[in-house]
Coordinates of C-alpha atoms and ligand atoms in Angstrom, one line a residue:
X16 CA 109.8 347.4 206.5
X17 CA 108.0 345.8 203.5
X18 CA 109.4 346.0 200.0
X19 CA 107.1 345.4 197.2
X20 CA 108.2 342.8 194.6
X21 CA 110.2 344.6 191.9
X22 CA 110.6 343.0 188.5
X23 CA 113.7 344.7 186.9
X24 CA 115.4 346.4 189.6
X25 CA 118.0 349.0 188.8
X26 CA 121.1 348.6 191.0
X27 CA 123.8 351.2 191.1
X28 CA 127.2 350.2 192.9
X29 CA 129.5 353.2 193.9
X30 CA 133.0 351.9 194.0
X31 CA 134.9 349.2 192.0
X32 CA 136.9 347.8 194.9
X33 CA 136.6 344.1 196.0
X34 CA 133.2 344.5 197.6
X35 CA 131.6 346.5 194.7
X36 CA 132.8 344.1 191.9
X37 CA 132.1 341.0 193.9
X38 CA 128.6 342.1 194.7
X39 CA 128.0 343.0 191.1
X40 CA 129.1 339.5 189.9
X41 CA 126.8 337.9 192.7
X42 CA 123.8 339.9 191.3
X43 CA 124.5 338.8 187.9
X44 CA 124.5 335.2 189.0
X45 CA 121.2 335.8 190.5
X46 CA 119.7 337.2 187.3
X47 CA 119.8 340.9 188.0
X48 CA 121.8 343.7 186.1
X49 CA 124.0 346.3 187.9
X50 CA 125.8 349.5 187.1
X51 CA 129.2 350.1 188.7
X52 CA 130.2 353.8 189.2
X53 CA 134.0 353.6 189.1
X54 CA 136.5 356.4 190.3
X55 CA 139.5 355.6 188.1
X56 CA 143.1 356.2 189.2
X57 CA 142.4 356.1 192.9
X58 CA 143.7 352.7 193.6
X59 CA 147.2 352.1 195.3
X60 CA 149.1 349.0 195.1
X61 CA 150.0 346.8 198.1
X62 CA 150.1 343.3 199.2
X63 CA 147.5 342.0 201.5
X64 CA 146.7 338.4 202.8
X65 CA 143.6 336.5 203.4
X66 CA 142.8 333.2 205.3
X67 CA 142.4 330.1 203.0
X68 CA 138.6 330.0 203.3
X69 CA 138.3 333.2 201.6
X70 CA 140.0 332.0 198.5
X71 CA 137.4 329.1 198.6
X72 CA 134.6 331.7 198.6
X73 CA 136.0 333.7 195.8
X74 CA 136.2 330.5 193.6
X75 CA 132.5 329.8 194.3
X76 CA 131.4 333.2 193.0
X77 CA 134.1 334.5 190.7
X78 CA 135.6 331.2 189.4
X79 CA 139.1 329.7 189.8
X80 CA 140.8 332.0 187.3
X81 CA 140.9 334.9 189.8
X82 CA 142.9 332.6 192.0
X83 CA 146.3 333.1 190.2
X84 CA 146.1 336.6 191.5
X85 CA 146.4 335.0 195.0
X86 CA 149.4 333.2 196.2
X87 CA 149.7 330.9 199.0
X88 CA 152.1 332.4 201.6
X89 CA 155.0 329.9 202.3
X90 CA 154.3 327.8 205.5
X91 CA 151.0 329.4 206.3
X92 CA 147.3 329.1 205.8
X93 CA 147.3 332.6 204.3
X94 CA 147.1 333.6 200.7
X95 CA 148.8 336.8 199.5
X96 CA 147.8 339.1 196.6
X97 CA 148.3 342.5 195.4
X98 CA 145.2 344.5 196.1
X99 CA 144.8 346.7 193.0
X100 CA 145.5 343.7 190.5
X101 CA 143.0 341.6 192.5
X102 CA 140.2 344.3 192.3
X103 CA 141.1 344.8 188.7
X104 CA 140.5 341.1 188.0
X105 CA 137.3 341.0 189.8
X106 CA 136.0 344.0 187.9
X107 CA 136.9 342.5 184.5
X108 CA 135.0 339.5 185.5
X109 CA 132.0 341.6 186.5
X110 CA 132.1 343.5 183.1
X111 CA 132.6 340.1 181.1
X112 CA 129.5 339.1 183.0
X113 CA 127.5 341.9 181.7
X114 CA 127.8 344.6 184.3
X115 CA 127.8 348.1 183.1
X116 CA 130.8 350.5 184.1
X117 CA 130.5 354.2 184.4
X118 CA 132.8 357.0 185.5
X119 CA 131.9 358.2 189.1
X120 CA 132.4 361.7 187.9
X121 CA 129.2 361.3 185.9
X122 CA 127.0 359.8 188.5
X123 CA 124.0 362.2 189.3
X124 CA 123.6 363.3 192.9
X125 CA 119.9 362.7 192.8
X126 CA 120.5 358.9 192.4
X127 CA 117.3 357.9 194.1
X128 CA 115.5 359.1 190.9
X129 CA 117.3 356.8 188.7
X130 CA 117.8 353.5 190.6
X131 CA 116.0 351.2 193.0
X132 CA 118.9 350.7 195.3
X133 CA 122.4 352.3 195.7
X134 CA 125.2 350.2 197.1
X135 CA 127.8 352.1 198.9
X136 CA 131.1 350.1 198.0
X137 CA 133.4 353.2 198.4
X138 CA 135.5 351.7 201.2
X139 CA 136.6 353.9 204.0
X140 CA 135.4 357.0 202.1
X141 CA 131.9 355.6 203.0
X142 CA 130.6 358.3 200.8
X143 CA 127.0 357.5 201.0
X144 CA 127.0 355.8 204.5
X145 CA 127.3 358.6 207.0
X146 CA 127.2 359.1 209.8
X147 CA 130.6 357.2 210.5
X148 CA 132.0 356.4 213.7
X149 CA 135.7 355.8 214.4
X150 CA 137.7 354.2 217.2
X151 CA 141.1 356.0 217.3
X152 CA 143.0 357.8 214.5
X153 CA 145.8 355.4 213.7
X154 CA 147.5 355.7 210.4
X155 CA 149.3 353.2 208.2
X156 CA 152.4 354.1 205.9
X157 CA 152.8 351.8 203.1
X158 CA 156.1 351.2 201.4
X159 CA 157.0 348.7 198.6
X160 CA 160.3 347.2 197.8
X161 CA 161.8 344.6 195.3
X162 CA 161.3 341.0 196.3
X163 CA 164.0 339.6 198.4
X164 CA 165.4 336.2 198.9
X165 CA 163.8 335.9 202.2
X166 CA 160.7 334.6 200.6
X167 CA 156.9 335.3 201.0
X168 CA 156.5 334.7 204.8
X169 CA 154.4 337.2 206.7
X170 CA 156.4 339.0 209.4
X171 CA 155.2 341.3 212.2
X172 CA 157.2 343.4 214.7
X173 CA 155.6 345.4 217.5
X174 CA 156.9 347.9 220.1
X175 CA 155.0 350.4 222.4
X176 CA 155.1 353.1 219.8
X177 CA 154.3 351.2 216.7
X178 CA 153.7 347.8 215.0
X179 CA 154.7 346.9 211.4
X180 CA 154.2 344.0 209.0
X181 CA 156.1 342.7 206.0
X182 CA 154.0 340.6 203.3
X183 CA 155.0 339.6 199.8
X184 CA 153.9 337.9 196.6
X185 CA 156.4 336.4 194.4
X186 CA 156.9 339.8 192.7
X187 CA 156.2 342.5 195.3
X188 CA 156.7 343.2 198.9
X189 CA 154.8 345.6 200.9
X190 CA 155.9 347.0 204.4
X191 CA 153.3 348.7 206.4
X192 CA 154.0 350.7 209.6
X193 CA 151.3 351.7 212.0
X194 CA 152.3 354.2 214.4
X195 CA 150.4 354.7 217.6
X196 CA 151.4 358.4 218.0
X197 CA 151.5 360.5 214.7
X198 CA 154.3 362.7 216.1
X199 CA 156.7 359.8 215.9
X200 CA 156.1 358.3 212.6
X201 CA 159.6 359.0 211.0
X202 CA 161.3 357.3 214.1
X203 CA 158.8 354.2 213.9
X204 CA 159.3 353.8 210.2
X205 CA 163.1 353.9 210.8
X206 CA 163.0 351.5 213.6
X207 CA 160.5 349.0 211.6
X208 CA 163.0 348.9 208.8
X209 CA 165.9 348.2 211.0
X210 CA 164.1 345.3 212.7
X211 CA 163.1 343.9 209.3
X212 CA 166.7 344.3 208.2
X213 CA 165.6 346.6 205.2
X214 CA 167.8 349.1 203.8
X215 CA 165.6 352.3 203.4
X216 CA 167.1 353.3 200.4
X217 CA 165.5 350.1 198.6
X218 CA 161.9 351.1 199.8
X219 CA 159.5 353.5 197.9
X220 CA 156.7 355.2 199.8
X221 CA 153.2 354.1 198.6
X222 CA 150.3 355.5 200.4
X223 CA 149.3 356.7 203.7
X224 CA 146.0 355.3 204.8
X225 CA 143.7 355.6 208.0
X226 CA 143.5 352.2 209.6
X227 CA 141.5 352.5 212.9
X228 CA 138.2 350.6 213.0
X229 CA 135.4 352.6 211.6
X230 CA 131.6 351.8 210.9
X231 CA 128.6 353.2 209.4
X232 CA 125.8 353.6 212.0
X233 CA 123.2 352.6 209.6
X234 CA 124.7 350.1 207.2
X235 CA 121.1 349.4 205.7
X236 CA 118.5 351.9 204.7
X237 CA 115.4 351.4 202.4
X238 CA 117.3 352.4 199.2
X239 CA 121.0 352.1 200.2
X240 CA 123.1 349.4 201.5
X241 CA 126.8 349.7 202.6
X242 CA 129.1 346.9 202.0
X243 CA 132.7 346.1 202.9
X244 CA 134.8 348.9 204.5
X245 CA 131.9 351.5 204.0
X246 CA 129.9 349.3 206.4
X247 CA 132.5 348.3 208.8
X248 CA 136.5 348.7 208.4
X249 CA 138.5 346.5 210.5
X250 CA 142.0 347.3 212.2
X251 CA 144.5 345.7 209.6
X252 CA 146.1 343.4 212.4
X253 CA 142.9 341.3 212.0
X254 CA 143.5 340.6 208.2
X255 CA 139.8 340.3 207.9
X256 CA 138.9 343.2 205.7
X257 CA 138.7 341.4 202.4
X258 CA 136.7 338.4 204.1
X259 CA 134.3 341.0 205.3
X260 CA 134.0 342.7 202.1
X261 CA 133.2 339.5 200.3
X262 CA 130.7 338.4 203.1
X263 CA 128.8 341.5 203.0
X264 CA 128.8 341.5 199.3
X265 CA 127.1 337.9 199.3
X266 CA 124.9 338.9 202.2
X267 CA 123.6 342.2 200.3
X268 CA 122.9 340.2 197.2
X269 CA 120.8 337.8 199.2
X270 CA 119.0 340.7 201.0
X271 CA 118.1 342.2 197.6
X272 CA 117.1 338.9 196.2
X273 CA 115.0 338.2 199.1
X274 CA 113.2 341.6 199.0
X275 CA 112.5 341.3 195.3
X276 CA 111.6 337.8 195.0
X277 CA 110.5 336.4 198.2
X278 CA 106.5 336.3 198.3
X279 CA 106.3 336.7 202.0
X280 CA 107.2 339.9 204.0
X281 CA 110.9 340.0 204.3
X282 CA 111.9 342.4 207.2
X283 CA 114.0 339.4 208.5
X284 CA 116.4 339.9 205.6
X285 CA 117.1 343.5 206.6
X286 CA 117.5 342.5 210.2
X287 CA 119.8 339.7 209.3
X288 CA 122.2 342.3 207.3
X289 CA 122.3 344.8 210.2
X290 CA 123.1 341.9 212.7
X291 CA 125.8 340.5 210.4
X292 CA 127.7 344.0 210.5
X293 CA 127.0 344.5 214.2
X294 CA 128.3 341.0 214.9
X295 CA 131.4 341.6 213.1
X296 CA 132.1 345.0 214.7
X297 CA 131.3 343.7 218.2
X298 CA 133.5 340.6 217.8
X299 CA 136.4 342.6 216.4
X300 CA 136.2 345.4 219.0
X301 CA 135.9 342.8 221.8
X302 CA 139.0 341.2 220.6
X303 CA 140.9 344.5 220.3
X304 CA 140.0 345.2 223.8
X305 CA 141.4 342.0 225.1
X306 CA 139.8 339.1 226.9
X307 CA 139.1 341.1 230.2
X308 CA 135.7 339.5 230.4
X309 CA 137.3 336.1 229.8
X310 CA 139.8 336.4 232.6
X311 CA 137.1 337.0 235.1
X312 CA 135.6 333.6 234.5
X313 CA 137.4 330.8 236.4
X314 CA 139.3 328.3 234.4
X315 CA 138.2 325.4 236.7
X316 CA 134.8 326.5 237.6
X317 CA 131.7 325.2 235.8
X318 CA 130.3 326.8 232.4
X319 CA 126.6 326.9 231.3
X320 CA 125.0 328.0 228.0
X321 CA 122.8 330.7 229.1
X322 CA 122.1 332.8 226.0
X323 CA 118.5 333.2 225.0
X324 CA 117.3 331.2 221.8
X325 CA 115.5 333.5 219.2
X326 CA 114.6 333.4 215.6
X327 CA 116.5 335.5 213.0
X328 CA 117.4 335.4 209.3
X329 CA 120.2 333.4 207.7
X330 CA 121.3 333.1 204.0
X331 CA 120.2 329.9 202.4
X332 CA 120.5 329.5 198.6
X333 CA 120.6 333.2 197.7
X334 CA 117.7 334.0 200.0
X335 CA 117.4 335.0 203.6
X336 CA 115.2 332.7 205.6
X337 CA 114.2 332.5 209.3
X338 CA 116.3 330.2 211.6
X339 CA 117.3 330.0 215.2
X340 CA 120.0 331.9 216.8
X341 CA 121.4 333.2 220.1
X342 CA 120.9 336.7 221.5
X343 CA 124.1 338.3 222.7
X344 CA 124.3 340.7 225.7
X345 CA 124.0 343.9 223.3
X346 CA 121.0 342.6 221.4
X347 CA 122.6 341.2 218.2
X348 CA 122.2 337.6 217.3
X349 CA 124.5 334.7 216.3
X350 CA 124.2 331.1 215.3
X351 CA 127.5 330.3 213.3
X352 CA 131.0 331.0 214.4
X353 CA 133.0 330.3 211.3
X354 CA 131.8 326.8 210.5
X355 CA 130.8 326.0 214.1
X356 CA 127.1 325.8 214.9
X357 CA 126.7 327.2 218.3
X358 CA 123.8 324.9 218.9
X359 CA 126.4 322.2 219.3
X360 CA 128.0 324.2 222.2
X361 CA 124.3 325.0 223.6
X362 CA 123.6 321.1 223.5
X363 CA 126.7 320.0 225.4
X364 CA 126.4 322.9 228.1
X365 CA 122.8 323.4 228.6
X366 CA 123.4 322.4 232.1
X367 CA 126.4 323.4 234.1
X368 CA 129.6 321.4 232.9
X369 CA 133.1 321.8 233.8
X370 CA 135.4 323.4 231.2
X371 CA 137.5 320.3 230.9
X372 CA 134.5 318.2 230.2
X373 CA 133.1 320.8 227.6
X374 CA 136.7 320.9 225.8
X375 CA 136.7 317.2 225.5
X376 CA 133.2 316.8 224.2
X377 CA 133.7 319.6 221.7
X378 CA 136.9 318.2 220.5
X379 CA 135.1 314.8 219.7
X380 CA 132.0 316.6 218.1
X381 CA 133.5 319.4 215.9
X382 CA 135.8 319.1 213.0
X383 CA 139.4 318.4 213.8
X384 CA 140.8 321.7 212.8
X385 CA 138.6 323.5 215.2
X386 CA 140.4 325.4 218.0
X387 CA 138.0 324.6 220.8
X388 CA 139.9 326.6 223.4
X389 CA 139.4 329.7 221.3
X390 CA 135.9 328.8 220.7
X391 CA 135.0 328.7 224.4
X392 CA 136.9 332.0 225.1
X393 CA 134.7 333.6 222.4
X394 CA 131.7 332.2 224.0
X395 CA 132.7 333.5 227.5
X396 CA 133.6 336.9 226.1
X397 CA 130.2 337.3 224.6
X398 CA 128.5 335.8 227.5
X399 CA 127.0 333.0 225.6
X400 CA 128.7 330.7 228.3
X401 CA 128.7 332.1 231.9
X402 CA 129.7 330.8 235.2
X403 CA 127.4 327.9 236.2
X404 CA 128.6 327.5 239.9
Ligands
FAD25 C1 147.3 349.3 205.8 C2 146.1 348.1 205.6 C3 146.4 346.9 205.4 C4 145.4 346.0 205.2 N1 145.7 344.7 205.0 C5 144.7 343.7 204.8 C6 145.1 342.3 204.9 O1 146.2 341.9 204.8 N2 144.1 341.5 204.6 C7 142.6 341.9 204.5 O2 141.8 341.2 204.3 N3 142.4 343.2 204.6 C8 143.3 344.1 204.7 N4 143.1 345.4 204.8 C9 141.7 345.9 204.5 C10 141.3 345.7 203.0 O3 142.1 346.4 202.3 C11 139.9 346.4 203.0 O4 138.9 345.8 203.9 C12 139.2 345.9 201.5 O5 140.1 346.4 200.6 C13 137.8 346.7 201.6 O6 137.4 346.4 200.2 P1 136.2 347.5 199.7 O7 135.8 347.1 198.4 O8 135.2 347.7 200.8 O9 136.9 348.9 199.8 P2 138.1 349.4 198.8 O10 138.9 348.3 198.5 O11 138.6 350.5 199.5 O12 137.3 349.8 197.5 C14 136.6 351.1 197.5 C15 136.6 351.6 196.1 O13 135.7 352.8 195.9 C16 136.3 353.8 195.4 N5 135.8 355.1 195.7 C17 136.0 355.9 196.8 N6 135.0 356.9 196.9 C18 134.4 356.8 195.7 C19 133.3 357.6 195.2 N7 132.9 358.7 195.9 N8 132.7 357.3 194.0 C20 133.1 356.1 193.6 N9 134.0 355.3 193.9 C21 134.7 355.6 195.1 C22 137.8 353.8 195.7 O14 138.6 354.3 194.7 C23 138.0 352.1 195.6 O15 138.2 351.7 194.3 C24 144.1 346.5 205.0 C25 143.7 347.9 205.1 C26 144.6 348.6 205.5 C27 144.5 350.2 205.6

């Protein structure tokens, strides 16, 4: 798909959650203007948590003054924040940076007559991203309660019938109860409170949310891009939703920048975006299904890197440029797993090697914090590493 260079593109963003405001900020940094269509009063308050690397990405784009909204959970690598205050902070930053804010009630239905691209950042509503596919119909009941002396540590309890989490900032505690069978929600909630040692009279119901994984079948079209939950919504156990919202916002800005400013044909940018969404979905659904594939590969046998090398798009300095990557069994492509360059795994296992040898070599090569066993499991699950004997 070729996109002619556009000098003053009109970007409309539907949704003022994390992904919408973050994308608007990123576009301003790249020199574009944008309008956010905001549905007021639809936010709910709840504490969520993100891994440390997400706080760093935020600092890069939004500046460090959004960080006070995020508090580091005690004794952990997670940062906790109240989601509506955090989204509000990002929206304010976007407005201060010159982004226009309008009420979603006034948005014309025939948006394509007025803008060059519409960003669907409406979360799980995925209002412009249909058709959407869902895996399951699990529901989360969210409660808030006053801060207790037990602190800000994250806790999870699980049974056959439900799992529940408790997460807190210094001034708010959220309890989420995810029931596997909707008939038993009342019993699940009671039991979750009992296990956390919470008096139900202290807790106040906040909201009921769908939480099974869901994804847009086409996260990118010629005049529409879906970001965050509208593109792919994670199951909350992963704690990856905000990370994905920010990652897709950055990527969507790079795709548009490449479409509009890159002199060469830029199909690779569009392909890159679709693959980014697919890779996240496949990786998450594979993790949820468990490591069945991994179990079938012997722990003591030889492993060989057998994925095919291909050329794909990657983000560099706000643009999407071609770079080598590895083809997964389902046709999607991957080069980086977090901060790990998979070509390093390929270099060490291009001929069959024992798992023990590979672990030893990777431990020496990769940064100290890398969990090499998890990396190898992931490569086996995704068939980058296969049995070499
Ligand atoms: C129970 C639960 C717990 C979670 N816990 C975590 C966690 O601990 N860590 C984590 O990283 N993620 C967590 N998530 C996921 C995380 O909340 C989302 O991934 C993240 O908020 C997605 O951001 P978003 O901007 O894409 O969507 P949202 O934050 O949902 O924002 C979408 C915005 O669009 C607006 N909107 C909707 N329809 C329209 C419309 N028609 N027009 C205009 N605006 C519209 C909405 O009002 C909202 O403001 C959790 C999710 C659930 C359900």
